[in-house]
CSV table of C-alpha atoms and ligand atoms in Angstrom, one decimal:
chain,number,residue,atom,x,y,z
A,1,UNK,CA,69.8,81.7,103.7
A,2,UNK,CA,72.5,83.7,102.3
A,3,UNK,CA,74.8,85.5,104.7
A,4,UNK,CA,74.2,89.3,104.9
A,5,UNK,CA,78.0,91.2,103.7
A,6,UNK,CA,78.8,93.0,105.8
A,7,UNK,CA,81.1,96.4,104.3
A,8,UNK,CA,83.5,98.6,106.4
A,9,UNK,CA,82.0,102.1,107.3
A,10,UNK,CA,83.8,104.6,105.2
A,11,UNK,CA,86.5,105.7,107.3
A,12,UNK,CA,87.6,109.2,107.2
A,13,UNK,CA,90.7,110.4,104.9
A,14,UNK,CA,93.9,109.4,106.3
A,15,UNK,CA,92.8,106.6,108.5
A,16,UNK,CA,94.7,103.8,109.0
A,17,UNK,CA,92.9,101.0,106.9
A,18,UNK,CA,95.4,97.8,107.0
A,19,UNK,CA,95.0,96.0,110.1
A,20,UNK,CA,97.1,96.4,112.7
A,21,UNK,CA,98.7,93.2,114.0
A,22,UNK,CA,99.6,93.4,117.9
A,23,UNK,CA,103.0,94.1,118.7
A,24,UNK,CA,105.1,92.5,121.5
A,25,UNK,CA,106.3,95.7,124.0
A,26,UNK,CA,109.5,96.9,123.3
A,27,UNK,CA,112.1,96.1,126.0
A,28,UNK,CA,114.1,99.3,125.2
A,29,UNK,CA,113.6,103.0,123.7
A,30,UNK,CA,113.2,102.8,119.7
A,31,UNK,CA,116.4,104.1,118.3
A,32,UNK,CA,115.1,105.8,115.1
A,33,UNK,CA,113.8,109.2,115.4
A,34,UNK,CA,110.0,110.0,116.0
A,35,UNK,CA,107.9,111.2,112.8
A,36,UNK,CA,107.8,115.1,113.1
A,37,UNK,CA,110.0,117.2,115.4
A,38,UNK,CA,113.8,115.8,114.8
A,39,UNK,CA,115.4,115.3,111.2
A,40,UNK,CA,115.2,111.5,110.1
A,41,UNK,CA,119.2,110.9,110.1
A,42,UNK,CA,120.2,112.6,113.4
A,43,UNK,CA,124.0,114.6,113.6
A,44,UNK,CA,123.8,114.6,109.4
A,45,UNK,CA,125.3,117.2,108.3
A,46,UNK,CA,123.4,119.6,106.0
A,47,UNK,CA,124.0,122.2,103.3
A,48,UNK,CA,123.7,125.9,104.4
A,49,UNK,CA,120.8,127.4,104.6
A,50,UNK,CA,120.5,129.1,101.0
A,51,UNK,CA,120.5,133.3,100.7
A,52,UNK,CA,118.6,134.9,97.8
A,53,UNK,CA,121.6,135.6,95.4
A,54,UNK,CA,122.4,139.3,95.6
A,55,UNK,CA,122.5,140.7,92.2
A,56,UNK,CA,124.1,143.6,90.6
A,57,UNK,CA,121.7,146.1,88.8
A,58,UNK,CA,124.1,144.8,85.5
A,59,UNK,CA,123.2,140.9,86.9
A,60,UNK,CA,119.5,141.8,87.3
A,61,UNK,CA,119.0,143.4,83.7
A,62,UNK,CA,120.9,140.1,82.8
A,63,UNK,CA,118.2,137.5,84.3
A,64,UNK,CA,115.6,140.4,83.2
A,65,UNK,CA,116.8,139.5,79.7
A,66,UNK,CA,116.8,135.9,79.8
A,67,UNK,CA,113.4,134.9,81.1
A,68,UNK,CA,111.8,137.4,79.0
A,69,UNK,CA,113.8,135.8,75.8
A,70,UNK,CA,112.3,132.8,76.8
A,71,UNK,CA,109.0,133.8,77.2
A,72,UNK,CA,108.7,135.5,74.4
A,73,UNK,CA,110.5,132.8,72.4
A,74,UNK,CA,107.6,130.3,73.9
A,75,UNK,CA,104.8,133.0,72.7
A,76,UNK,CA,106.4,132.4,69.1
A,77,UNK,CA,106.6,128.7,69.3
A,78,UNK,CA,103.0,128.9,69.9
A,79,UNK,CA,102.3,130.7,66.9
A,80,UNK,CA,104.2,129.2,64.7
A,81,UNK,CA,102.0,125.7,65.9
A,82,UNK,CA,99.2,127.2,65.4
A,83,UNK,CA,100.3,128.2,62.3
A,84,UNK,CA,101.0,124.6,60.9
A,85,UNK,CA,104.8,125.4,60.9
A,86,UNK,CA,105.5,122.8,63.9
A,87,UNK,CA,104.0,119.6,64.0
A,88,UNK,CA,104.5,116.7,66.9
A,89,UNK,CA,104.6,117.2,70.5
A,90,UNK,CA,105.4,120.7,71.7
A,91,UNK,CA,105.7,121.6,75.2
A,92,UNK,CA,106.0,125.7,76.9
A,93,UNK,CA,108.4,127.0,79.3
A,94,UNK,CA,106.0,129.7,80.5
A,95,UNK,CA,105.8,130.9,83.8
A,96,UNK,CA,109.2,128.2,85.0
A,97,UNK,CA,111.5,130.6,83.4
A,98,UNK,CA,113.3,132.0,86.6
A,99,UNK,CA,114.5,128.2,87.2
A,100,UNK,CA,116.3,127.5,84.4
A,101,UNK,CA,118.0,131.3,85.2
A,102,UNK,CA,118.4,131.5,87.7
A,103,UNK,CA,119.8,127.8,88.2
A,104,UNK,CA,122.4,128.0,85.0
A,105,UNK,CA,123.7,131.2,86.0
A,106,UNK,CA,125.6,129.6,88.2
A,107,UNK,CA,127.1,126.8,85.9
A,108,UNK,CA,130.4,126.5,84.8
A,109,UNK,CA,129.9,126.7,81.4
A,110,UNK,CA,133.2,125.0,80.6
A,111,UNK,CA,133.0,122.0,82.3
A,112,UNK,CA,129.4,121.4,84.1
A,113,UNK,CA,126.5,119.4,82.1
A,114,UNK,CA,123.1,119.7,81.7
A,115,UNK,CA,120.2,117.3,81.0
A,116,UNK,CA,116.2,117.7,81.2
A,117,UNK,CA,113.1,116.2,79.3
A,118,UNK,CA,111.0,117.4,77.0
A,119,UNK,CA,110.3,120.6,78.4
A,120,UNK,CA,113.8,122.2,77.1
A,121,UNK,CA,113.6,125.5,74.6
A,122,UNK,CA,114.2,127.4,78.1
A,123,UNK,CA,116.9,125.4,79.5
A,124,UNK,CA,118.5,126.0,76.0
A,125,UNK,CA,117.9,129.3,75.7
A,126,UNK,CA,118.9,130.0,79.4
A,127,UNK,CA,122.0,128.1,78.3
A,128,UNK,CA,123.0,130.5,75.7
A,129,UNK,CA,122.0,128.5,72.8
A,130,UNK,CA,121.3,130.5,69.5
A,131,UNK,CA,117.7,131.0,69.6
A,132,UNK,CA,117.7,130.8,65.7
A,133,UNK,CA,119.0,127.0,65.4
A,134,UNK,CA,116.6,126.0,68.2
A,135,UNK,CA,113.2,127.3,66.5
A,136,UNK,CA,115.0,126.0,63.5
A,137,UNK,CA,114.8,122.5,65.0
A,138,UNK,CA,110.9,123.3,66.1
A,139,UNK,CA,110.3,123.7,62.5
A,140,UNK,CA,111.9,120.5,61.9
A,141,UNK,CA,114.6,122.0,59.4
A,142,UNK,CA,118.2,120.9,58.4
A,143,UNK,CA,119.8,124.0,60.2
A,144,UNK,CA,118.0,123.1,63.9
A,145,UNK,CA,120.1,121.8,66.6
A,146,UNK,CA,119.5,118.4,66.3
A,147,UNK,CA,119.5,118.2,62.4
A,148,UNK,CA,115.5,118.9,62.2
A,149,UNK,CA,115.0,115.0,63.3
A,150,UNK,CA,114.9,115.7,67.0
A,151,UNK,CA,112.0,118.2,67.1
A,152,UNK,CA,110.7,120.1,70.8
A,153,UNK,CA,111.7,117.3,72.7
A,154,UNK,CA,114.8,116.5,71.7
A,155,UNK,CA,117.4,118.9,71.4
A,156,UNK,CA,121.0,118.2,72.3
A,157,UNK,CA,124.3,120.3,72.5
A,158,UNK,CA,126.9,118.3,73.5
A,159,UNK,CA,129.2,121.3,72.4
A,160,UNK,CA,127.1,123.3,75.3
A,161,UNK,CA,127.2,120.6,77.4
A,162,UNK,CA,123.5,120.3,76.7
A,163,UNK,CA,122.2,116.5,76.7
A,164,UNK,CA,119.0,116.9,75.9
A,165,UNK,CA,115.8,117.1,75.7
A,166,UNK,CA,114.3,113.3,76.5
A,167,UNK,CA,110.5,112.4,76.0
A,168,UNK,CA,110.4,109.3,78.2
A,169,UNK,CA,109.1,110.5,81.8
A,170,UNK,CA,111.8,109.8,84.4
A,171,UNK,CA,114.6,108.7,81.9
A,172,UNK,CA,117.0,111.8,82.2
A,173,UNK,CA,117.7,111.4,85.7
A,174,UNK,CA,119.4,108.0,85.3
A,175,UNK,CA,121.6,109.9,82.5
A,176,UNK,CA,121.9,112.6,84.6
A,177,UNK,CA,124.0,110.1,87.1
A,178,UNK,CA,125.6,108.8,84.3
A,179,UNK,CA,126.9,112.1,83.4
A,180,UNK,CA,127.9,112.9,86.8
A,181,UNK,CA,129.9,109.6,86.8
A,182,UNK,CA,132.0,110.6,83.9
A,183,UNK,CA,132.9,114.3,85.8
A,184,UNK,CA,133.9,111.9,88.7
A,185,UNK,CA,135.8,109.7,86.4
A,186,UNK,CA,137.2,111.8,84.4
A,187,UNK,CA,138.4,114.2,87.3
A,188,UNK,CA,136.7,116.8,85.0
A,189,UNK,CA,135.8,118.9,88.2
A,190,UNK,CA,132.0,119.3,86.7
A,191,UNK,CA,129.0,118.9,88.0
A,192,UNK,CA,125.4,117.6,86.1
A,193,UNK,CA,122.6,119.2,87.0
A,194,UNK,CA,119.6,116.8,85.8
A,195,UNK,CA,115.9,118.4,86.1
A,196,UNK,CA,113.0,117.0,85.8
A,197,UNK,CA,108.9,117.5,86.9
A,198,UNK,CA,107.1,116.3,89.8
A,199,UNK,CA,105.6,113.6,87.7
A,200,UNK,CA,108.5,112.1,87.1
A,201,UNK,CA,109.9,111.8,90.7
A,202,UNK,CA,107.0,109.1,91.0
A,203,UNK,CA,109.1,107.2,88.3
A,204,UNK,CA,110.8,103.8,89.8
A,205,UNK,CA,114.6,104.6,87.8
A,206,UNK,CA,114.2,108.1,89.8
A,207,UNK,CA,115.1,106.2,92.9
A,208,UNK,CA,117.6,104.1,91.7
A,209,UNK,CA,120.0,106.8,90.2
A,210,UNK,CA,119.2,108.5,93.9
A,211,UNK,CA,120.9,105.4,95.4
A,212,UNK,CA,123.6,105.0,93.4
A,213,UNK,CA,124.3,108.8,93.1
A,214,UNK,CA,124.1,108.7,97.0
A,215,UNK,CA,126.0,105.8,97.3
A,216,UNK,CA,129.3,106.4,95.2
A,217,UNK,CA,128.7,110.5,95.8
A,218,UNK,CA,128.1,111.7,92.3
A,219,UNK,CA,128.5,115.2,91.7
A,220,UNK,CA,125.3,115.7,90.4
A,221,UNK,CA,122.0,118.4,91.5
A,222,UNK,CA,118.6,116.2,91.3
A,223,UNK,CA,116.4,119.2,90.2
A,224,UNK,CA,112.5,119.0,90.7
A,225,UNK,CA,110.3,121.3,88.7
A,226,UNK,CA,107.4,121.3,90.9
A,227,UNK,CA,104.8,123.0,88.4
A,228,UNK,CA,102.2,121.4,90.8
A,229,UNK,CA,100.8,119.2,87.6
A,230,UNK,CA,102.0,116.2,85.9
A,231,UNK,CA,99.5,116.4,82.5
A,232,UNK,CA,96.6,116.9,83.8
A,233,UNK,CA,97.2,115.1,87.7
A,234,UNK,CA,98.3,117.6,90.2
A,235,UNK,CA,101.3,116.6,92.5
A,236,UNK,CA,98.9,116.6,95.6
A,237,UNK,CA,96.4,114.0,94.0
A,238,UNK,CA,99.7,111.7,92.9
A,239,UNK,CA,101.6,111.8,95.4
A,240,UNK,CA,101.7,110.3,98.8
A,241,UNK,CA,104.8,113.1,100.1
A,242,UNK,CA,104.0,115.7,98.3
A,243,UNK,CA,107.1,117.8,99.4
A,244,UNK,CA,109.1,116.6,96.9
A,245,UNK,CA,112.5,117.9,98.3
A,246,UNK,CA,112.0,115.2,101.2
A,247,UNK,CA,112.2,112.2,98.2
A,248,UNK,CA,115.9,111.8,98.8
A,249,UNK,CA,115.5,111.1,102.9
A,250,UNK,CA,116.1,107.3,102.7
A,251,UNK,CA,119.2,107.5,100.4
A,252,UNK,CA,120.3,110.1,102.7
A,253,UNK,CA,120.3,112.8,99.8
A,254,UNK,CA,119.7,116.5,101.2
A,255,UNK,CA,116.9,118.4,99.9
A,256,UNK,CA,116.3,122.0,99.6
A,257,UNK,CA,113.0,123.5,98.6
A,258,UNK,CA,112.9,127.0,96.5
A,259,UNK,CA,110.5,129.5,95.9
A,260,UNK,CA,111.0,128.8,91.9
A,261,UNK,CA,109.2,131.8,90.6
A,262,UNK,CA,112.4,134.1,92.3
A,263,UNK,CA,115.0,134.2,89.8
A,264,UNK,CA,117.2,135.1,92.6
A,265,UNK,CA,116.3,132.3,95.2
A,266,UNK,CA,116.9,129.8,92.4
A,267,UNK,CA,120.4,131.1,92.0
A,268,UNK,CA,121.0,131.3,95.8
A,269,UNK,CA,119.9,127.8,95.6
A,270,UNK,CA,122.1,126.8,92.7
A,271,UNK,CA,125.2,128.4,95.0
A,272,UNK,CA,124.2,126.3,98.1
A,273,UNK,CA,123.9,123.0,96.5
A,274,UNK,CA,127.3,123.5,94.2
A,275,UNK,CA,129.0,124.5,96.9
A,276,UNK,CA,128.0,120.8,98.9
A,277,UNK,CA,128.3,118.7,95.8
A,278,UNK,CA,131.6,120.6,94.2
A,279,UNK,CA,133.1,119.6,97.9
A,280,UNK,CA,132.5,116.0,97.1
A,281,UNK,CA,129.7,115.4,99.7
A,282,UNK,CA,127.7,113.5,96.7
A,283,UNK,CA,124.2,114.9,95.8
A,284,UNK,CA,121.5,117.5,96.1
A,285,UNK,CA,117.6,117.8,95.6
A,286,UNK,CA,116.8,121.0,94.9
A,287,UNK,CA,112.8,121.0,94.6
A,288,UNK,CA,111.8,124.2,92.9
A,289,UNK,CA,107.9,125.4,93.3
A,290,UNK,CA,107.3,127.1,89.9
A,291,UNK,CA,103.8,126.4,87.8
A,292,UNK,CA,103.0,126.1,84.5
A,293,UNK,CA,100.8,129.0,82.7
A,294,UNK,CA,100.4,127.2,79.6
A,295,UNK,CA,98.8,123.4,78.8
A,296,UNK,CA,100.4,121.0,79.2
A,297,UNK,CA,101.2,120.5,75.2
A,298,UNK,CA,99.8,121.9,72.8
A,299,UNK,CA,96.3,120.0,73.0
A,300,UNK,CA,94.8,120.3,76.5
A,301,UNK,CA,91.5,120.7,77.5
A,302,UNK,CA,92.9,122.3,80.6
A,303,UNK,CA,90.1,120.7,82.6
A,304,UNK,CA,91.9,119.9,85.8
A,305,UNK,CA,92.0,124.0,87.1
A,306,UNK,CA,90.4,127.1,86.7
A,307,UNK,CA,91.5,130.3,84.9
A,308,UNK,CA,91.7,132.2,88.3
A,309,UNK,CA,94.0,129.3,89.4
A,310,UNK,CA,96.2,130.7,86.8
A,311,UNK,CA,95.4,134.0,87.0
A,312,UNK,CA,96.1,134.4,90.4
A,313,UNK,CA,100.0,133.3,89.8
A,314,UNK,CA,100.5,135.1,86.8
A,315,UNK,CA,99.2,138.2,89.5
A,316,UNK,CA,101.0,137.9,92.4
A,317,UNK,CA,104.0,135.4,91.8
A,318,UNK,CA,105.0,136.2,87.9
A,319,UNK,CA,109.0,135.7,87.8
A,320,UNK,CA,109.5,138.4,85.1
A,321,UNK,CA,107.1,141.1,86.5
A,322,UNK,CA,109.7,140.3,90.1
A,323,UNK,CA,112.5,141.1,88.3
A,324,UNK,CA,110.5,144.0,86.7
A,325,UNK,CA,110.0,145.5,90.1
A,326,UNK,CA,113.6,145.4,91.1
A,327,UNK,CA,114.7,146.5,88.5
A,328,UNK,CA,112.7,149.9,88.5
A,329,UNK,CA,113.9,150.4,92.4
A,330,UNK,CA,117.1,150.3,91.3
A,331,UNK,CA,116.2,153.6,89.1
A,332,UNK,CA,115.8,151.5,85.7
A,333,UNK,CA,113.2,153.6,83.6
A,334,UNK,CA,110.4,152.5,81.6
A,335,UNK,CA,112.2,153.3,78.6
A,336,UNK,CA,115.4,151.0,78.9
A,337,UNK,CA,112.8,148.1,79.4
A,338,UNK,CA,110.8,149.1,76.4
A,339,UNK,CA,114.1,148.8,74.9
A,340,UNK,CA,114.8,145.1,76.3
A,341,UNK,CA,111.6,144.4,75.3
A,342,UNK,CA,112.4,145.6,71.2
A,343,UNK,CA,115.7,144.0,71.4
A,344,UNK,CA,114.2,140.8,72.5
A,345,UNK,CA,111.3,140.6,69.8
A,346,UNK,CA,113.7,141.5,67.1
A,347,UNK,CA,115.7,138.5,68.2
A,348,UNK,CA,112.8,136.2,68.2
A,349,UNK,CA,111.1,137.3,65.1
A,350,UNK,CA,114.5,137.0,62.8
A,351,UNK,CA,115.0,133.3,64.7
A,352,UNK,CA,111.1,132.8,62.9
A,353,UNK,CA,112.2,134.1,59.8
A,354,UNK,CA,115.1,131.6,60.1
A,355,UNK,CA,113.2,129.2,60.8
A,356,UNK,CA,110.4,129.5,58.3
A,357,UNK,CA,113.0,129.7,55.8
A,358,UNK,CA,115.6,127.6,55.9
A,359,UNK,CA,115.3,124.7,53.7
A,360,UNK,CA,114.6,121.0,55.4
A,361,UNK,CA,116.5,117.9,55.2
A,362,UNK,CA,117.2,116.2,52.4
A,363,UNK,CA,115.8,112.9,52.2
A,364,UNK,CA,118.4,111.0,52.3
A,365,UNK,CA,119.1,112.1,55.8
A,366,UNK,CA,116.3,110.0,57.4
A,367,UNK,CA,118.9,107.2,57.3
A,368,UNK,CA,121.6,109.2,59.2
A,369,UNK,CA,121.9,109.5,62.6
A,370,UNK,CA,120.4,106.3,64.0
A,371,UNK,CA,123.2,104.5,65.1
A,372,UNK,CA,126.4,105.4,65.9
A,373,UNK,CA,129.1,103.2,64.7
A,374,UNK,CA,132.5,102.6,67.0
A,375,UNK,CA,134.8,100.0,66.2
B,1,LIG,C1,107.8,106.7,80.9
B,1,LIG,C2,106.7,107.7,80.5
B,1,LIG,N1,105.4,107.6,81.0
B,1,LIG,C3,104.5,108.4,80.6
B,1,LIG,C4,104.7,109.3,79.6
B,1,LIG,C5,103.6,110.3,79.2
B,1,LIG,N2,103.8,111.6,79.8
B,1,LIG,C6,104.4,112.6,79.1
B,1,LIG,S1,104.6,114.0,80.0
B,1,LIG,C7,103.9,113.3,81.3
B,1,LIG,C8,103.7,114.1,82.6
B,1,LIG,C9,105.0,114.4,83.3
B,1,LIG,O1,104.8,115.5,84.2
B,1,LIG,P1,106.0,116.2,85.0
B,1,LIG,O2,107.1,115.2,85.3
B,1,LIG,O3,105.4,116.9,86.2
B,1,LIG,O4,106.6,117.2,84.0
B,1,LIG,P2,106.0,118.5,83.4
B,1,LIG,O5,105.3,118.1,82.1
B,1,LIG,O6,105.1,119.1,84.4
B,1,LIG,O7,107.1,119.4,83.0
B,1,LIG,C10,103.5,112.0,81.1
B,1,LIG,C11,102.8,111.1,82.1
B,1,LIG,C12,106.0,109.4,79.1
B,1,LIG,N3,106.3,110.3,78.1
B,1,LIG,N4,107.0,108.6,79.5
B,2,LIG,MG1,104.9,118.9,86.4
């Protein structure tokens, strides 16, 4: 007679499933810490705590600018895809602009670098990059940033600094410690700051530029833009510590986690962790909580949440209406930001024209650029 299977009884989330084997009694106190109360790495020291950056009304109007050049920018983008005028992959900045701000507006512009993935028109713009040569590059022409071969994902300005712009998951932050090598090489005195999403820090390379970075104290800022969704897989449902600042723990990297949507916490932030990493004392996380208005890319069936999801960030936690606010308490009227607001779509609309324009690449140039020759 065949023997009746017997199945485990569903045990409830979290349970311990493996079985546990029986451990001989400790003859003394465990040395490592418990889980909870006490940091992991006792007598570490820390960065400061960070302090919302105090801005000047002049500062404010400044970061008031930038995110709403990049947000409008992003409308355009979208557009212009629509429209037919960008093909490929194209991914939005919408609703993360206060990071990239707030972040680079603490740079060094002379001698710190930059890297990110394929999320970059706002790092670009937030960077100070004509606006005109990077919707050039969207439209894939000759005058775009990258020669109208790299398209949205990859953009580079080595002139800025600006390394791009990378489409495989994960792959910046292994550059990102390879640019933070050369400052340290080099004795350039700079610092990298490499972002990159929450998907990616599930991405194996993440971990080993964390241990090298730790180990030979790179002067570089790991930073994780938590937009709570990696595609359509939200960080909770992918990840087994879903505080993301906490991923550096067994490499001994400090983490700090930021309200991202607070242009003036990110640059607090951005203060904090140069100050620790310009002193030598090797990396930073900084894990910024921001979230994504937009799809993904341009094709998503944006199954995975609802519109009040969305809604109910773009209400209460939108970076630009903060900045807004602040900005009017400090005796700003509704005209001067009906200004910005001209200024900034002139901008945009005349980078369009550019880019609608201006012819594309010959060609002949689809042979150029692929390798680099060095004797
Ligand atoms: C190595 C690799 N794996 C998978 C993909 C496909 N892919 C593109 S974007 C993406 C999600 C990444 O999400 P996240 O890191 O959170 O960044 P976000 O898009 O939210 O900015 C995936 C899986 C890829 N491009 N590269
Ligand atoms: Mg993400």
């Amino acid at each position: 007679m065949a023997q009746k299977r017997r199945y485990r009884r569903a045990l409830p989330y979290g349970t311990e499933v493996f079985p546990i084997v029986a451990k001989a009694p400790r003859a003394t106190a465990p040395t490592s810490t418990p889980t909870g109360a006490e940091p992991p790495i006792p007598n570490r020291e820390r960065p400061a705590e960070p302090q919302p950056y105090k801005a000047s009304k002049d500062e404010l109007l400044q970061f008031y600018k930038e995110m709403l050049l990049i947000r409008r920018f992003e409308e355009k983008a979208g557009q212009l895809y629509g429209l037919g005028f960008i093909g490929g992959f194209c991914h939005l900045y919408i609703g993360q602009e206060a990071v990239a701000v707030g972040l680079q507006s603490a740079l060094d512009g002379d001698k710190d670098s930059v890297i990110t993935g394929y999320r970059d028109h706002g790092h670009m713009l937030a960077y100070g990059i004509d606006p005109k040569v990077i919707m050039a590059e969207l439209t894939g022409r000759a005058a775009g940033i990258s020669k109208g071969k790299g398209g949205s994902m990859h953009m580079f300005s080595t002139e800025h600094k600006f390394y791009g712009g990378h489409g495989i998951v994960g792959a910046q932050v292994s550059l990102g410690a390879g640019l933070a090598f050369k400052h340290k090489y080099s004795g350039d005195g700079g610092v990298c700051m490499a972002y990159f999403g929450d998907g990616a820090a599930n991405q194996g390379q993440v971990y080993e530029a964390f241990n090298m970075a730790e180990l030979w104290k790179l002067p570089v800022i790991f930073v994780i833009e938590n937009n709570q969704y990696a595609m359509g897989t939200s960080v909770n449902r992918a990840s087994s510590e879903d505080q993301l600042y906490r991923r550096g723990e067994s490499f001994r990297i400090p983490g700090i986690q930021v309200d991202g949507m607070d242009v003036l916490a990110c640059r607090g932030a951005a203060e904090t962790a140069l100050a620790w990493v310009r002193a030598g004392k090797g990396p930073v996380i900084l894990e910024m909580k921001t979230y994504r208005y937009r799809g993904h890319s341009m094709s998503d069936p944006a199954k995975y949440r609802s519109r009040d999801e969305v809604q109910a960030v773009r209400d209460k936690s939108d970076p630009i209406e903060h900045v807004k606010k602040l900005l009017e308490a400090e005796g700003v009227k509704e005209d001067a930001l009906k200004t910005v607001e001209q200024e900034i779509r002139k901008i945009v609309n005349e980078a369009a024209d550019f880019a609608e324009q201006t012819p594309e690449p010959d060609a002949g140039e689809l042979y150029t650029d692929v390798l680099v020759e060095t004797y």
